[in-house]
PDB file of C-alpha atoms in Angstrom:
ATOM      1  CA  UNK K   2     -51.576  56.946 117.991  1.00  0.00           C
ATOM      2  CA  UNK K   3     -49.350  60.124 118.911  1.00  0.00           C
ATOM      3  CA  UNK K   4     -46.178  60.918 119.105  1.00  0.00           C
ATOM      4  CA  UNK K   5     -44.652  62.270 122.547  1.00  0.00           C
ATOM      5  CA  UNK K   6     -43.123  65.158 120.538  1.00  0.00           C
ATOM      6  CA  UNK K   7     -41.552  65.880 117.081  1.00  0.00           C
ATOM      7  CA  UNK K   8     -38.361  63.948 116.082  1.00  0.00           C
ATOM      8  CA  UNK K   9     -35.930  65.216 118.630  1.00  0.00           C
ATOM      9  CA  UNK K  10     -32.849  65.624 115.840  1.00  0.00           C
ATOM     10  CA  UNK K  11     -35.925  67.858 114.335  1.00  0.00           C
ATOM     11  CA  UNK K  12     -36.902  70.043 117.368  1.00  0.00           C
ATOM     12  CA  UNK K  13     -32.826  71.009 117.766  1.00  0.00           C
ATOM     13  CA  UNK K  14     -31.521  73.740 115.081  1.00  0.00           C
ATOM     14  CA  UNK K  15     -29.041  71.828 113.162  1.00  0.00           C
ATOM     15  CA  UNK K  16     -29.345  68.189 114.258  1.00  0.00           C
ATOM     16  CA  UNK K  17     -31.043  66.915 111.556  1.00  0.00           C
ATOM     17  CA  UNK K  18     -28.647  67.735 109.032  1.00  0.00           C
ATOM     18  CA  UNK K  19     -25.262  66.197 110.423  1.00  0.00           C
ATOM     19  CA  UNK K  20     -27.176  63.005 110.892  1.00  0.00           C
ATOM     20  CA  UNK K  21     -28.395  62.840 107.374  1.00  0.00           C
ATOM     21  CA  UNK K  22     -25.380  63.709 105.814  1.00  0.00           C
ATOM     22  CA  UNK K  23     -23.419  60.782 108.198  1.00  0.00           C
ATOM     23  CA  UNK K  24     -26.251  58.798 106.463  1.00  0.00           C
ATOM     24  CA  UNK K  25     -25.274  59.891 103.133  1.00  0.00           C
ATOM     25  CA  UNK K  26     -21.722  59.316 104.032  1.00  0.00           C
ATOM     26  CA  UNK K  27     -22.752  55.291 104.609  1.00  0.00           C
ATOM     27  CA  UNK K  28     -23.703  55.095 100.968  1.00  0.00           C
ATOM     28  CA  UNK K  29     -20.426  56.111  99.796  1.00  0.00           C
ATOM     29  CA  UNK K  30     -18.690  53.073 100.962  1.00  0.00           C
ATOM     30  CA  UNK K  31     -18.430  50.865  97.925  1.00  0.00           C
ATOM     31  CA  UNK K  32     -21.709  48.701 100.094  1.00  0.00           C
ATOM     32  CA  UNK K  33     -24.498  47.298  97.837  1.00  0.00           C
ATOM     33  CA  UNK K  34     -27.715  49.675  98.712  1.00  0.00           C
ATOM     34  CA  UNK K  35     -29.796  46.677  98.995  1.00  0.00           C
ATOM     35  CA  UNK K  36     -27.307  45.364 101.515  1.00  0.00           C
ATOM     36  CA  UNK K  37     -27.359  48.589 103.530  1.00  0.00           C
ATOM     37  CA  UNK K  38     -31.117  48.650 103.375  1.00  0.00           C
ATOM     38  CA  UNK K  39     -31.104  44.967 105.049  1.00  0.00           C
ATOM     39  CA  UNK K  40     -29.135  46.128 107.436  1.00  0.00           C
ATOM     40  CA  UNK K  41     -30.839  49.549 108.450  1.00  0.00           C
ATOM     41  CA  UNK K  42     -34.487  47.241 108.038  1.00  0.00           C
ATOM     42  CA  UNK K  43     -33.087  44.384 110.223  1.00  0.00           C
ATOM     43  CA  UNK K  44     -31.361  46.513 113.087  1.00  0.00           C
ATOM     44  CA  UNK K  45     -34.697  48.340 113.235  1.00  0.00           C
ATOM     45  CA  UNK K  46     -36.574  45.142 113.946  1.00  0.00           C
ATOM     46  CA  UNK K  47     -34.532  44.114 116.436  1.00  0.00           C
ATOM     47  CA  UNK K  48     -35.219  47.478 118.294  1.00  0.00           C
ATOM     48  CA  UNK K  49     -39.232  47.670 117.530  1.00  0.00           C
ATOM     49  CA  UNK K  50     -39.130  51.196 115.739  1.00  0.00           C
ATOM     50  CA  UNK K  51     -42.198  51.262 113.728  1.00  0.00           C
ATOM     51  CA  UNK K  52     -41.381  53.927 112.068  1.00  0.00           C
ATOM     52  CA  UNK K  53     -37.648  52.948 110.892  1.00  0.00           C
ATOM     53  CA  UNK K  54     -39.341  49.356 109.591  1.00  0.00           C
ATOM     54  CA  UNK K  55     -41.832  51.386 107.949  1.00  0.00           C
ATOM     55  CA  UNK K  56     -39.144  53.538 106.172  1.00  0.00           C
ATOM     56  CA  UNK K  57     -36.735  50.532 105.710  1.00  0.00           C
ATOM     57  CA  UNK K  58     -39.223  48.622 104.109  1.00  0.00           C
ATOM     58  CA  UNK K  59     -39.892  51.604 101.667  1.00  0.00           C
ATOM     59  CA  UNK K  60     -36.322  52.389 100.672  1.00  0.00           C
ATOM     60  CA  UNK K  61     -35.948  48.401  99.964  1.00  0.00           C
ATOM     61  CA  UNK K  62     -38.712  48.250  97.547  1.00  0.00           C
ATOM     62  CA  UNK K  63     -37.380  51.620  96.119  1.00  0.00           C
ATOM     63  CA  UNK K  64     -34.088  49.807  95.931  1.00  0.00           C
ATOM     64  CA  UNK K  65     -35.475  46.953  94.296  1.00  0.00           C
ATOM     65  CA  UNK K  66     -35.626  44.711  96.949  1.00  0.00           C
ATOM     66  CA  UNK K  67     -38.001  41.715  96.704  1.00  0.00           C
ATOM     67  CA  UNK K  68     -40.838  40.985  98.685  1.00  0.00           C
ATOM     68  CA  UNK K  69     -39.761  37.745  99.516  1.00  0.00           C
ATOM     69  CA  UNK K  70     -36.727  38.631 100.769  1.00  0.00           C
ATOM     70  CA  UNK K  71     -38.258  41.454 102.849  1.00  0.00           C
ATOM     71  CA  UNK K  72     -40.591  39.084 104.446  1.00  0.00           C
ATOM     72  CA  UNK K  73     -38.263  37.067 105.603  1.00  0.00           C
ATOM     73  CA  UNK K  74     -35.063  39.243 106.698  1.00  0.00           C
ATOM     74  CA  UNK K  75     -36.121  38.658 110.673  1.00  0.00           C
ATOM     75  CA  UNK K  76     -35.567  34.686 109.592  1.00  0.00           C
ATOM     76  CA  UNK K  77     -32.533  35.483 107.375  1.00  0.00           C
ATOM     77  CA  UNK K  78     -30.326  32.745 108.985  1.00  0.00           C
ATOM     78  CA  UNK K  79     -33.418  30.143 108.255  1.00  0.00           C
ATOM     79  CA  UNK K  80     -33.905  30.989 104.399  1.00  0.00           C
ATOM     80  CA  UNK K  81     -31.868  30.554 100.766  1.00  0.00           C
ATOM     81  CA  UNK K  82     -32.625  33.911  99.936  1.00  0.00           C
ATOM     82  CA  UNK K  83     -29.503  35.763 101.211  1.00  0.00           C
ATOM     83  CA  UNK K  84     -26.470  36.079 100.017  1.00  0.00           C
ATOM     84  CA  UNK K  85     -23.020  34.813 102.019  1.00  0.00           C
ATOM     85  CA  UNK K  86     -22.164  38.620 101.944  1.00  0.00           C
ATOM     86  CA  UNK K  87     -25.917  40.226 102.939  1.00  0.00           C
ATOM     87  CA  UNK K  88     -25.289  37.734 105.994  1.00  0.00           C
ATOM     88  CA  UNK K  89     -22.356  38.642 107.219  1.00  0.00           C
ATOM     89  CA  UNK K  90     -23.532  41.843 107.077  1.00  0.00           C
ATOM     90  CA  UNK K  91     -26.825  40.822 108.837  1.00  0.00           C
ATOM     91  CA  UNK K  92     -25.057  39.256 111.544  1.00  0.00           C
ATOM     92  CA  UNK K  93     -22.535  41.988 112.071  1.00  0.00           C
ATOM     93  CA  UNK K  94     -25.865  44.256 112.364  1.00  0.00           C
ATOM     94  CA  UNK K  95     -27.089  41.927 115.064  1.00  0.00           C
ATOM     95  CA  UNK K  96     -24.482  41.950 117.632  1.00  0.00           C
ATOM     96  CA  UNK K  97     -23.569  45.312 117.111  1.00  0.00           C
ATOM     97  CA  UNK K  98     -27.067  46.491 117.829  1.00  0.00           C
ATOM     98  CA  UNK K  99     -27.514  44.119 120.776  1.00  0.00           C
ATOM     99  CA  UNK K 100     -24.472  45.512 123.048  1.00  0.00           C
ATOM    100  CA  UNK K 101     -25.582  44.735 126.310  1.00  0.00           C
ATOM    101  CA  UNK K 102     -26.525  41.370 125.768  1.00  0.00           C
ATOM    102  CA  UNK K 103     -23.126  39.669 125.521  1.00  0.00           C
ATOM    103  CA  UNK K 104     -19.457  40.310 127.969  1.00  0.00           C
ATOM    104  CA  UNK K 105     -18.083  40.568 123.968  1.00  0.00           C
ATOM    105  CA  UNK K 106     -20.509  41.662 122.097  1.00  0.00           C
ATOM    106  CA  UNK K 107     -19.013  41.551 118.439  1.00  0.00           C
ATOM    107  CA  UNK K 108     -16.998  38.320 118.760  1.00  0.00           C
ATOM    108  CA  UNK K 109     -13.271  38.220 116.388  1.00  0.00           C
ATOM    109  CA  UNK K 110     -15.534  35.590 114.619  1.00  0.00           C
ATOM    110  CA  UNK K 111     -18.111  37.880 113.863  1.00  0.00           C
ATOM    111  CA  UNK K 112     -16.020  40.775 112.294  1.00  0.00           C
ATOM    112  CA  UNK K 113     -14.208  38.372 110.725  1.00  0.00           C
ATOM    113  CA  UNK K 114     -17.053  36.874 108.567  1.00  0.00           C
ATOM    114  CA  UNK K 115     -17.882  40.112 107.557  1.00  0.00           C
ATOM    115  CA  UNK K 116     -14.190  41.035 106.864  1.00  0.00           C
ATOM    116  CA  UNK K 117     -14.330  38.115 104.701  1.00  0.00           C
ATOM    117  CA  UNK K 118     -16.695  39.983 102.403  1.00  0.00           C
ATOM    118  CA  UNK K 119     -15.727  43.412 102.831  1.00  0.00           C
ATOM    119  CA  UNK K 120     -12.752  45.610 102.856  1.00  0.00           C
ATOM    120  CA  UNK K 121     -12.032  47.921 105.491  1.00  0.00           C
ATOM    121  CA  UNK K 122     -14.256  50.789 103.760  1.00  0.00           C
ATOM    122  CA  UNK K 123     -16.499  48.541 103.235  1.00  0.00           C
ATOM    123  CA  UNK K 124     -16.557  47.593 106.933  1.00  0.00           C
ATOM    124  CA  UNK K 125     -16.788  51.272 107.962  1.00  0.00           C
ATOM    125  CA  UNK K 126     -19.948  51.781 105.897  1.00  0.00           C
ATOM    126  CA  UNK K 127     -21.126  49.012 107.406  1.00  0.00           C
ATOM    127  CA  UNK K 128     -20.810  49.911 111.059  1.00  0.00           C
ATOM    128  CA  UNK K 129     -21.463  53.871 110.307  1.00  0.00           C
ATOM    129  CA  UNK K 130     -25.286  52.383 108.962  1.00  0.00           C
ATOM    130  CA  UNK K 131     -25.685  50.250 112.166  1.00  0.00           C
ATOM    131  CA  UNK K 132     -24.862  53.108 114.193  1.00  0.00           C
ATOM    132  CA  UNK K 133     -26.826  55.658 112.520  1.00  0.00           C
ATOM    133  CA  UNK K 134     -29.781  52.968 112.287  1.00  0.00           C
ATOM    134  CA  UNK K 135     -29.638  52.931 115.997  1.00  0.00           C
ATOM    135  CA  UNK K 136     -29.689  56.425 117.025  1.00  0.00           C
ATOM    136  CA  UNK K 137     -32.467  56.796 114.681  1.00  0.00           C
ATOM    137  CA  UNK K 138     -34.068  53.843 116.381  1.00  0.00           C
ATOM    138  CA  UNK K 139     -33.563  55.485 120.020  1.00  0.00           C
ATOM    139  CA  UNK K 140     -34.471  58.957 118.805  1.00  0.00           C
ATOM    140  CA  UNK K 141     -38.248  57.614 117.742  1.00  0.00           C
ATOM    141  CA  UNK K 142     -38.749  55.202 119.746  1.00  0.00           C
ATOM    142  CA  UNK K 143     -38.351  56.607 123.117  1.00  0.00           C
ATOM    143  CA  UNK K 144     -40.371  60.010 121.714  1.00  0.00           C
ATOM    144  CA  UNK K 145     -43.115  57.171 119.482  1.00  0.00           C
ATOM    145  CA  UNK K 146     -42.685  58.410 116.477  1.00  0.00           C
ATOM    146  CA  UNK K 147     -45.699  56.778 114.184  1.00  0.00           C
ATOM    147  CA  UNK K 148     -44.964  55.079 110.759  1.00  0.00           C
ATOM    148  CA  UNK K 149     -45.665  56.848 107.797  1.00  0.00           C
ATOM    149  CA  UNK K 150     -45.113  60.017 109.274  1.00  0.00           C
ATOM    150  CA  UNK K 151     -42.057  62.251 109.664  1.00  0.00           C
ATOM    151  CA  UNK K 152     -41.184  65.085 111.650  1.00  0.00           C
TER     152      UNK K 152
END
């Protein structure tokens, strides 16, 4: 395995670091970290980055994340392990990461669930990790970026 090139964000002077600190910014949100982590693994598995599932499933463990619960997030709706909160958030992650395949992608009842849960800063943190989750996505997976490696 190769990658095309180096992280894109990493080739461009000063790219990196607006990204990361937007990341940082997520955290800041009043969010569990083991919900954020869900959410950053999950969206990630819905777009086949190997690398951000590799790195997702890192920073869970590190965040004390169980295994059981990791080896089951793609199956969240099917298992007891989440909470009414970590799936709202799950599902919010979902449709906001799969745009094109719905005329309204995030339905009222969607947000809503998750609004249910979350207070607007909440929310924001919430959408600001899906978004950054999926430009990191797109950024090494169109250039192949291999898990367990960085740069």
């Amino acid at each position: 395995m190769q990658s095309r090139i180096k992280n894109p964000a990493v080739i461009l002077p000063g790219a990196m670091q607006p990204i990361l600190e937007l990341f940082k910014q997520t955290h800041k949100g009043g969010v569990p970290e083991l919900t954020l982590e869900l959410v950053h693994l999950r969206v990630s598995q819905i777009n086949g980055c190997s690398a951000c599932v590799d790195a997702g499933v890192k920073g869970a463990r590190k965040a004390g994340e169980t295994e059981e619960r990791l080896g089951t997030v793609a199956a969240w709706r099917e298992t007891p392990y989440f909470t009414g909160a970590e799936r709202a958030a799950l599902e919010l992650a979902e449709h906001a990461t799969r745009l094109a395949d719905k005329s309204d992608p995030v339905p009222d009842r969607i947000w809503d669930a998750a609004a249910e849960h979350y207070n607007e800063e909440q929310l924001a943190a919430l959408v600001l990790m899906i978004g950054v989750t999926n430009l990191f996505n797109r950024l090494n997976a169109t250039t192949k970026q291999i898990a367990g490696e960085w740069g």
